[in-house]
mmCIF file of C-alpha atoms and ligand atoms in Angstrom:
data_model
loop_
_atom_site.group_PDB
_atom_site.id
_atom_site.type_symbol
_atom_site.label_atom_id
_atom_site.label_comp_id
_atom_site.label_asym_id
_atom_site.label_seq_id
_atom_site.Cartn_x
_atom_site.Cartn_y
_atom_site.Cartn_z
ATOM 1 C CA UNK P 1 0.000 0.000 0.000
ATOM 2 C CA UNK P 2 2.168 2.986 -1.379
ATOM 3 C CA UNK P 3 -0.205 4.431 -3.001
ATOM 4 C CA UNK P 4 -0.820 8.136 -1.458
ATOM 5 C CA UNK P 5 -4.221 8.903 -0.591
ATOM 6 C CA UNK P 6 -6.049 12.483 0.213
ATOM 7 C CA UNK P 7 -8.673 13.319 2.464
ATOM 8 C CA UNK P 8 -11.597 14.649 1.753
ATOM 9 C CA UNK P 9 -12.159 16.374 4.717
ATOM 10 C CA UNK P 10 -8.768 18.385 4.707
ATOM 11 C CA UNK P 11 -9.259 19.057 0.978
ATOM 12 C CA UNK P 12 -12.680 20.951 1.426
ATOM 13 C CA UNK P 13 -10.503 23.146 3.700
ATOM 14 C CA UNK P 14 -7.605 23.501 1.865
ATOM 15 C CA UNK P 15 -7.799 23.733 -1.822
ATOM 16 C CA UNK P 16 -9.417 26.918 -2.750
ATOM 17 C CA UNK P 17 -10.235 28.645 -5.719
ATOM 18 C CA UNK P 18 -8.768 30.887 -7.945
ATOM 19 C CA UNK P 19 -12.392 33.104 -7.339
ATOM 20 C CA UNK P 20 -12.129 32.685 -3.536
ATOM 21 C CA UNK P 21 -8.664 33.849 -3.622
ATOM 22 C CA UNK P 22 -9.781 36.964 -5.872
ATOM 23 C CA UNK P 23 -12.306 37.541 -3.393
ATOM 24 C CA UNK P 24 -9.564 37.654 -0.299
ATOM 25 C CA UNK P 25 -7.510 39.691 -2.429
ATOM 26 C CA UNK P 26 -9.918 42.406 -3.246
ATOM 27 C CA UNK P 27 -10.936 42.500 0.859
ATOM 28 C CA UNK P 28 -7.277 42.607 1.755
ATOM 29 C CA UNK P 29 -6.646 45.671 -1.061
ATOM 30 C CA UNK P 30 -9.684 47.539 1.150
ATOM 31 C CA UNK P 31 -7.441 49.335 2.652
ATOM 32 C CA UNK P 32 -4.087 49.655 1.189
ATOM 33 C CA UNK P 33 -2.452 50.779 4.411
ATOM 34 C CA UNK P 34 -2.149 47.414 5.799
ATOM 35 C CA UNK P 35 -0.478 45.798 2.877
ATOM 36 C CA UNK P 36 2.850 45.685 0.864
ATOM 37 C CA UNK P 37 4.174 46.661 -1.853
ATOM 38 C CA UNK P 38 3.872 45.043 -5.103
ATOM 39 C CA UNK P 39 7.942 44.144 -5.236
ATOM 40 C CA UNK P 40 7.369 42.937 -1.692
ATOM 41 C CA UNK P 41 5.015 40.782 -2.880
ATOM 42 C CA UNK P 42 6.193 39.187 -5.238
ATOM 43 C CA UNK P 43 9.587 38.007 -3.724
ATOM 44 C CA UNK P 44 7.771 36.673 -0.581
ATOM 45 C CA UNK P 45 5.109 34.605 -3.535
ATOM 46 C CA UNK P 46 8.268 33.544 -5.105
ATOM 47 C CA UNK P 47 9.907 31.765 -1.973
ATOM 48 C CA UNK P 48 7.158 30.220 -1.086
ATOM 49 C CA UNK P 49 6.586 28.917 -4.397
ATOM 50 C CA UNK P 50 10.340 26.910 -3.833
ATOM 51 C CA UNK P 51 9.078 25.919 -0.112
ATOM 52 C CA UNK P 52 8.742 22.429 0.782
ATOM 53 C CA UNK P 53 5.508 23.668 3.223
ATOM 54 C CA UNK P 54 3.522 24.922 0.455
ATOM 55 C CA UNK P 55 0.748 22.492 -0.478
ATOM 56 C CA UNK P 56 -1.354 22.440 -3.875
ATOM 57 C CA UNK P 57 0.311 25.833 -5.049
ATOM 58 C CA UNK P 58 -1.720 27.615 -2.575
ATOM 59 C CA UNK P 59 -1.693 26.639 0.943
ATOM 60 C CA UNK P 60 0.879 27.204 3.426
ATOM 61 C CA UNK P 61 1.022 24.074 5.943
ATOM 62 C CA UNK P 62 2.931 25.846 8.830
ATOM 63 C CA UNK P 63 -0.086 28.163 9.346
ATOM 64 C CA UNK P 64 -2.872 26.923 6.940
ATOM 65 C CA UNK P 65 -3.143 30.279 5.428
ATOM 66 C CA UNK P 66 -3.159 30.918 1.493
ATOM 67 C CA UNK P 67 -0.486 32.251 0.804
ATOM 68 C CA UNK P 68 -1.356 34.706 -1.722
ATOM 69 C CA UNK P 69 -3.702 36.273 1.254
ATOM 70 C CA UNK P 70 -1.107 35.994 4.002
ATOM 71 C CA UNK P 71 1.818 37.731 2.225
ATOM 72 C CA UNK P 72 0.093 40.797 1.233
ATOM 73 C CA UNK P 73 0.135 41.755 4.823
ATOM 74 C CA UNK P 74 2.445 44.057 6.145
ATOM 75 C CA UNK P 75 2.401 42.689 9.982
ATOM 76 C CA UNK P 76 2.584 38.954 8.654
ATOM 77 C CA UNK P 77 5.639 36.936 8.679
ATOM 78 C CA UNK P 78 6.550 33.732 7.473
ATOM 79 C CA UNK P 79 6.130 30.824 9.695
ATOM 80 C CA UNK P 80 8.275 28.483 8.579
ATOM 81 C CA UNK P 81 9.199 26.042 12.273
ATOM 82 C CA UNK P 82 13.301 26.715 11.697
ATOM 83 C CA UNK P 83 13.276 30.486 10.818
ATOM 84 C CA UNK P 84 10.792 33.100 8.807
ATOM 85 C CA UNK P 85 11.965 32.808 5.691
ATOM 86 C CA UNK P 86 10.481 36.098 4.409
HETATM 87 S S1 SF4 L 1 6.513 28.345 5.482
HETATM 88 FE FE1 SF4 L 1 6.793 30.456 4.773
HETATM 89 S S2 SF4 L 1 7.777 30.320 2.772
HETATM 90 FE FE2 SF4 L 1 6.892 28.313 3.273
HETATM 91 S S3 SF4 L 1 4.852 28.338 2.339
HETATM 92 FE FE3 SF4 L 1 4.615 28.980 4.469
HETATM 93 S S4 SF4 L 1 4.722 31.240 4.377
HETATM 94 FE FE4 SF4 L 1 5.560 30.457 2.438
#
């Protein structure tokens, strides 16, 4: 038995989509005092795009945040367990 299976009851929580991210995006952008900028953004995307903690492209296992929602805050870090890594 190697084969890997998912569960349905984590994957109802944790793969989103694209429109639900949109949505978090828009409601983050609300007020534009409480988020980084755009180069900010993108470099903290891009290393958690190599990270071994990100799961199905969106979701960040150390904190179960998307990560596309999470990084576009100013006061949020990185959780990664041996060091923020952005
Ligand atoms: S641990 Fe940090 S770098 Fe890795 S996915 Fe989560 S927020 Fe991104």
């Amino acid at each position: 038995m190697s084969k890997k299976s998912l569960c349905k009851g984590c994957l109802e929580n944790v793969i989103v989509t694209e429109e639900v991210i949109q949505e978090l995006l828009l409601e983050a952008m609300e007020d534009m005092t409480n988020v980084v900028n755009d180069n900010v953004y993108v470099k903290r995307l891009t290393v958690c795009q190599s990270c071994p903690s990100l799961l199905y492209g969106t979701t960040c296992i150390q904190s179960g945040s998307i990560v596309r929602y999470r990084a576009k805050f100013k006061n949020n870090s990185c959780p990664f367990p041996s060091g923020p890594k952005w």
